[in-house]
CSV table of C-alpha atoms in Angstrom, one decimal:
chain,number,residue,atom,x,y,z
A,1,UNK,CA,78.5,11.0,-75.6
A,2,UNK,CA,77.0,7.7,-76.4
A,3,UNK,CA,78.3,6.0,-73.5
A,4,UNK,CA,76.9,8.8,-71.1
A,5,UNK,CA,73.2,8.2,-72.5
A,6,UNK,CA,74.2,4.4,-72.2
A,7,UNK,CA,74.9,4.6,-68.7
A,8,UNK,CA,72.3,7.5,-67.9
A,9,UNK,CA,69.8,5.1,-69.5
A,10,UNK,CA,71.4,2.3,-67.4
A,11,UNK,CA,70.2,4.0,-64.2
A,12,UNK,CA,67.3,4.8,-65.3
A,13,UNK,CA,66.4,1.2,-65.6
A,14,UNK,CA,68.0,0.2,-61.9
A,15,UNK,CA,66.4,3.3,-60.7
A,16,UNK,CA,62.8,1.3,-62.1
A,17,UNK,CA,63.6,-1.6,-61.0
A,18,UNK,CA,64.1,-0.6,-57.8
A,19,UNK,CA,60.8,1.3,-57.4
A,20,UNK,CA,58.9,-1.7,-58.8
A,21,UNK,CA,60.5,-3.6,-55.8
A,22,UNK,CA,60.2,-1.5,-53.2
A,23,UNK,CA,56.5,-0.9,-54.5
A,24,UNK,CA,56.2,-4.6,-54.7
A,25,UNK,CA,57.6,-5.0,-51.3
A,26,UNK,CA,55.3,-1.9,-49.6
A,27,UNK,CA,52.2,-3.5,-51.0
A,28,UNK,CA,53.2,-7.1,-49.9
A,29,UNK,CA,53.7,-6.2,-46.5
A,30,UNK,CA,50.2,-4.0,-46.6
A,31,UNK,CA,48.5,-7.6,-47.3
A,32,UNK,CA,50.1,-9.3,-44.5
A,33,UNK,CA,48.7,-6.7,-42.3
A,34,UNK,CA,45.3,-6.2,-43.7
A,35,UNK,CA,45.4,-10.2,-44.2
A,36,UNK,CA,47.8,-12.4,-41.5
A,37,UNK,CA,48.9,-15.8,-42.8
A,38,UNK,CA,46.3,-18.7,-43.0
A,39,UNK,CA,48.3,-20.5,-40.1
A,40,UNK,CA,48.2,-17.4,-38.1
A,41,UNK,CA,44.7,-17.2,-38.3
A,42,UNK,CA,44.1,-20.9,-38.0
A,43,UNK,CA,45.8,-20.7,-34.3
A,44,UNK,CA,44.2,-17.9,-33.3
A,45,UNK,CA,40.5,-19.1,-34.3
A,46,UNK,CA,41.7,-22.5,-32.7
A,47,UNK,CA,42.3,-20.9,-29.2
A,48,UNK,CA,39.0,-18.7,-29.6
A,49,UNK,CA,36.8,-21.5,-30.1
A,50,UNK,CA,38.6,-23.6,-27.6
A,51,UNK,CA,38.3,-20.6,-24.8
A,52,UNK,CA,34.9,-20.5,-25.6
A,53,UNK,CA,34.1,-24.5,-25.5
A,54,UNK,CA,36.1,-24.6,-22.1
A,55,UNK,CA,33.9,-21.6,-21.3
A,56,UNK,CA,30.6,-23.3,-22.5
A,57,UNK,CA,31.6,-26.6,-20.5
A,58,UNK,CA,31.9,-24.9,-17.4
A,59,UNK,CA,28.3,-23.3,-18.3
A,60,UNK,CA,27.2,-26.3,-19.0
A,61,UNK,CA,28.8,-28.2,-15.9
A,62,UNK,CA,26.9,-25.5,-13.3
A,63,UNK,CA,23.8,-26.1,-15.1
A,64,UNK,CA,23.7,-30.0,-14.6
A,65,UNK,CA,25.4,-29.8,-11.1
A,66,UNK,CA,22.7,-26.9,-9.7
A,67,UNK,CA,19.5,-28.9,-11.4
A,68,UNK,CA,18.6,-31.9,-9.6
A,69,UNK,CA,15.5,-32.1,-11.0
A,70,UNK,CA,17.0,-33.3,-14.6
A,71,UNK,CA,14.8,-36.3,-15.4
A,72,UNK,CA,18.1,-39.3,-15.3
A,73,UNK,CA,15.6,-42.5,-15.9
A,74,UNK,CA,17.0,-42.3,-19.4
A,75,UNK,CA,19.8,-40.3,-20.6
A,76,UNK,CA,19.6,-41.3,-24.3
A,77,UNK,CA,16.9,-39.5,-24.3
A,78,UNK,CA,18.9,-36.6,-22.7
A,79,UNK,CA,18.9,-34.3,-25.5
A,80,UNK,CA,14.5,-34.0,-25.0
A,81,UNK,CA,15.3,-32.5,-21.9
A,82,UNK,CA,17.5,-29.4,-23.2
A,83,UNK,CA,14.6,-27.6,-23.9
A,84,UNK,CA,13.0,-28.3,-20.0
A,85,UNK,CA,16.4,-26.8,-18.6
A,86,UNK,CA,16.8,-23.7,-21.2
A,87,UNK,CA,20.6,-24.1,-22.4
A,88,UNK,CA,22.2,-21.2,-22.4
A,89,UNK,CA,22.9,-19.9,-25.9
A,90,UNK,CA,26.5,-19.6,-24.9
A,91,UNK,CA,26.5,-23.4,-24.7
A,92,UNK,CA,24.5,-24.4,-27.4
A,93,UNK,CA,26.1,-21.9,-30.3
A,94,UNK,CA,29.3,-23.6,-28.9
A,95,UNK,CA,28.7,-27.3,-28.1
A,96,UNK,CA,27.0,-29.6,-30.5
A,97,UNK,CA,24.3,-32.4,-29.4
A,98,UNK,CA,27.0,-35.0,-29.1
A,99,UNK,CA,29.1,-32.8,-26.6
A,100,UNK,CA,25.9,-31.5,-24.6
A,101,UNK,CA,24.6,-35.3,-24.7
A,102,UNK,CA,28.0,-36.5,-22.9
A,103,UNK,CA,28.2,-34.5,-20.8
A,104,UNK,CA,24.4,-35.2,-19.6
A,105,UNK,CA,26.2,-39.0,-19.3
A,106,UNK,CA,29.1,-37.7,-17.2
A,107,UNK,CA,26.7,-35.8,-14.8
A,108,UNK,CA,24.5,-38.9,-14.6
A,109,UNK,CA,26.2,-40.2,-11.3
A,110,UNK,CA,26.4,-36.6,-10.0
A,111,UNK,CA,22.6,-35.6,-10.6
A,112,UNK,CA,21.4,-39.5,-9.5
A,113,UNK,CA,23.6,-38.7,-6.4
A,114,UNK,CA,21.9,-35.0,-6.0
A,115,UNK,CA,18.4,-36.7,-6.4
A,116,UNK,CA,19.1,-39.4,-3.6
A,117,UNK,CA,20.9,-36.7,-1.3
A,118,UNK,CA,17.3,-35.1,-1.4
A,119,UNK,CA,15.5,-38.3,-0.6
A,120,UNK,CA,17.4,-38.8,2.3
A,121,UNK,CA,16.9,-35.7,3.4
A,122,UNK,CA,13.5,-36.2,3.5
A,123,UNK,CA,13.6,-39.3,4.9
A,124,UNK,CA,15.8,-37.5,8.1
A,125,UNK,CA,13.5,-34.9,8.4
A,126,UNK,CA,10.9,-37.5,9.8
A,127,UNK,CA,13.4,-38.6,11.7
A,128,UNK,CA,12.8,-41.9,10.6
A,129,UNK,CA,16.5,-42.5,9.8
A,130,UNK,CA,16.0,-45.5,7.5
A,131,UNK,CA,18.4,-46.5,5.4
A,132,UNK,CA,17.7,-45.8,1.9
A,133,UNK,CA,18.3,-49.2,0.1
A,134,UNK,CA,16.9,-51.4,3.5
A,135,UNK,CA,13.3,-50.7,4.2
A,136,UNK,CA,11.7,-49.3,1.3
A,137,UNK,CA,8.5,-50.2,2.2
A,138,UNK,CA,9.0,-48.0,5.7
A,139,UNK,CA,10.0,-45.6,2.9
A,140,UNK,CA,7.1,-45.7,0.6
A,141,UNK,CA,4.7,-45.6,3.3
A,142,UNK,CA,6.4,-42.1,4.2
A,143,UNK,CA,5.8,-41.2,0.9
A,144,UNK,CA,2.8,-41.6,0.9
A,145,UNK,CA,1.8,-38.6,3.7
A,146,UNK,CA,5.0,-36.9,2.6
A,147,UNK,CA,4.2,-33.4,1.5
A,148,UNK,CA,7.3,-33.1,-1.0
A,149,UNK,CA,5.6,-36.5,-2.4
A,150,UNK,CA,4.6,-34.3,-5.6
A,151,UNK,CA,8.5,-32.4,-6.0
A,152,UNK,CA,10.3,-35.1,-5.4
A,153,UNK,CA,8.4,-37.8,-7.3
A,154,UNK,CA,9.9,-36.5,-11.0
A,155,UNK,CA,13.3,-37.1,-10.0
A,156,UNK,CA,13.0,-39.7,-7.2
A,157,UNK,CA,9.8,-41.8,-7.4
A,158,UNK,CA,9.6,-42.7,-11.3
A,159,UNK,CA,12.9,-44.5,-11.1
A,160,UNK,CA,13.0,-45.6,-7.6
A,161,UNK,CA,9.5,-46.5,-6.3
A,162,UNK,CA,9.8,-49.9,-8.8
A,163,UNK,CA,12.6,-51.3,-6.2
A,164,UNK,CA,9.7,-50.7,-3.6
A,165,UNK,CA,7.4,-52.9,-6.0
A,166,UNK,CA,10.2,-55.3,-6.2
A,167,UNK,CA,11.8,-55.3,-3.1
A,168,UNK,CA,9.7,-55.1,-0.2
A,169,UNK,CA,6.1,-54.3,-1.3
A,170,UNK,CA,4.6,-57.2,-0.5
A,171,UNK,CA,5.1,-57.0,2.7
A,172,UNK,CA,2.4,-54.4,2.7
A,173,UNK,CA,-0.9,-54.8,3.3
A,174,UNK,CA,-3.8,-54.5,0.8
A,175,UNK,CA,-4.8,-51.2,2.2
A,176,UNK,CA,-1.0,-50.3,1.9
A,177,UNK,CA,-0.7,-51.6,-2.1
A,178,UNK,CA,-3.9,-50.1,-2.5
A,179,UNK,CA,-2.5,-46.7,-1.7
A,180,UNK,CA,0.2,-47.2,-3.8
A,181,UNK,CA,-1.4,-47.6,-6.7
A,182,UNK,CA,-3.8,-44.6,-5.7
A,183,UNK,CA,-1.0,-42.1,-5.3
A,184,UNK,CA,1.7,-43.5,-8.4
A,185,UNK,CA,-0.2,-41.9,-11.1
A,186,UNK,CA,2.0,-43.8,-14.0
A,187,UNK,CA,0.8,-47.2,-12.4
A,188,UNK,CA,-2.5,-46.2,-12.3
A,189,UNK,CA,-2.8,-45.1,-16.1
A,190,UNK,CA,-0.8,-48.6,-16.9
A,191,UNK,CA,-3.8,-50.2,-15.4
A,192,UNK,CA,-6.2,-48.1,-16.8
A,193,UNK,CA,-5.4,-48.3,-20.3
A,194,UNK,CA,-8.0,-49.7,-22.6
A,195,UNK,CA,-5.8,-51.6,-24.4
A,196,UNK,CA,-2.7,-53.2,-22.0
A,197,UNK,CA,-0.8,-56.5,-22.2
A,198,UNK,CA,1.9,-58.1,-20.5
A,199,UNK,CA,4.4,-55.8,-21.8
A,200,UNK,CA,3.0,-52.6,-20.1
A,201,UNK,CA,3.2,-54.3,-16.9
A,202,UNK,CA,6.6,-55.3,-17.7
A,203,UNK,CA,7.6,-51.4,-18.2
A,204,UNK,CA,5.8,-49.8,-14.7
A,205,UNK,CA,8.1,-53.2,-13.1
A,206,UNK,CA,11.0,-52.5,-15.2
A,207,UNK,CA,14.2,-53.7,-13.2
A,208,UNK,CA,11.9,-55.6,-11.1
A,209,UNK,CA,12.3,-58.8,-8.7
A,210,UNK,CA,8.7,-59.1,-8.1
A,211,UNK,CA,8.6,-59.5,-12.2
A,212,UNK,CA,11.2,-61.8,-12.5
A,213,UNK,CA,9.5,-64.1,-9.5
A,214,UNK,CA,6.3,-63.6,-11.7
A,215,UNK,CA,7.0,-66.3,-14.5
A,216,UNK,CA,7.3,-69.0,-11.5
A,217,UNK,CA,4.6,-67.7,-9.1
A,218,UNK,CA,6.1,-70.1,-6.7
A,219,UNK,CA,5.8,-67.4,-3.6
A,220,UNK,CA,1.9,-67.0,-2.5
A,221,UNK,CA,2.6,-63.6,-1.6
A,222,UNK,CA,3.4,-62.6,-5.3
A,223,UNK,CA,0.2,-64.6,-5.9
A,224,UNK,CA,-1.4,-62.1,-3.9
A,225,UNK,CA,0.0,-58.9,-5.6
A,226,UNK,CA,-0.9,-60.2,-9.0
A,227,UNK,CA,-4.3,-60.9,-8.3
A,228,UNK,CA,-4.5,-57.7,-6.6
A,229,UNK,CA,-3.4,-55.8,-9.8
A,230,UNK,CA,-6.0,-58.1,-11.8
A,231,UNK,CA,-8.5,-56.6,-9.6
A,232,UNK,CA,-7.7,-53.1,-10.8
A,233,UNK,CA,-6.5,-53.9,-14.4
A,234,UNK,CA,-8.5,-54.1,-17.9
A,235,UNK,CA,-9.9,-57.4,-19.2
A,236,UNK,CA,-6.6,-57.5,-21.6
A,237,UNK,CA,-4.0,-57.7,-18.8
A,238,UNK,CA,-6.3,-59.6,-16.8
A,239,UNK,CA,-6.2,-62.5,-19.2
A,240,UNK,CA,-2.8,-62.6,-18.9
A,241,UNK,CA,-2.2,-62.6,-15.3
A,242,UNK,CA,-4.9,-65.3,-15.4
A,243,UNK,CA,-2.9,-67.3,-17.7
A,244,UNK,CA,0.3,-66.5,-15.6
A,245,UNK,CA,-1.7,-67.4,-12.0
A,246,UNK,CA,-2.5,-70.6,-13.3
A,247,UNK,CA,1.1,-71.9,-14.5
């Protein structure tokens, strides 16, 4: 009789034991489905953001490639322009400064190209036909009585107009420089500032020939221009293109 309560009691325990298992077992496979493994998750969170960053590229990629007008001067200062082209939240929850700011620098080439497209354009359209980098004083003349002077000049004209100063402006005439200066609204502010030296004439003829022929003055022509823009400039810069005049 012992023995059967033994062995009754003996299969009661596996009987237990076999519960607390299968319990055990039940509840551990609940948690894997309420909760997948970390790796699991990790991959699938991996693909989602990288769907999305391909997604906010592309966003991004249509946005730079459809806006000309994107000021390219100076793409370090890309990320002050965001807020001019109203990123689309889909981009900027995704991408962080860094990525938006190179891509800016991989559009660069594309958006310069976009810009001068348009400048040829117009060019064509007065069926003037000159080459872009040849005859920009042609060019700037056009510009001048150009009606898309105004739309173009943000994109265009800040950047470009300078190789005018350097290349061929003076081969215009006074009346020519003069309107120049009367329709380049940056130039004109240079000159009027109340306090302007060297320097500021160095940044409106950044990139410039003329400017690098100034420290010589050996050309009379460029001896003409300067004391032109003494004419029109403050008693500061004046001084200093005196100085530089009589080297």
């Amino acid at each position: 009789m012992e023995k059967d309560v033994k062995e009754k009691d003996k299969k009661k325990e596996k009987s237990k034991h076999h519960h607390r298992k299968s319990h055990s077992e039940s509840k551990n496979e609940k948690k894997e489905k309420e909760n997948p493994t970390a790796i699991g998750t990790d991959d699938k969170q991996a693909k989602e953001l990288k769907k999305m960053k391909a997604q906010a590229i592309d966003d991004l990629e249509t946005l730079l490639e459809d806006n000309i007008k994107i000021p390219y001067i100076n793409f370090k200062d890309a990320i002050g322009f965001l807020s001019l082209l109203k990123i689309p939240e889909s981009v900027s929850s995704v991408l962080n400064t860094d990525e938006i700011e190179q891509m800016y620098l991989k559009y660069e080439r594309t958006l310069r190209e976009g810009v001068e497209g348009r400048f040829v354009q117009m060019l064509e359209r007065n069926k003037l036909k000159i080459p872009i980098h040849q005859n920009w004083a042609e060019a700037g003349k056009v510009l001048v009585l150009e009606k898309e002077y105004s739309a173009v000049a943000s994109d265009v004209i800040r950047a470009q107009l300078y190789q005018i100063w350097s290349n061929n402006l003076i081969e215009l005439s006074l009346n020519e420089l003069d309107q120049y200066v009367r329709n380049d609204p940056e130039f004109k502010s240079v000159l009027q500032k109340d306090f302007i030296t060297i320097d500021d004439l160095r940044r409106v003829l950044r990139n410039n020939g003329a400017y690098k022929r100034l420290k010589n003055m050996k050309d009379e022509r460029d001896r003409r221009i300067f004391r032109y823009i003494r004419q029109n400039a403050k008693p500061a810069l004046r001084q200093e293109i005196d100085t530089l005049l009589a080297m």
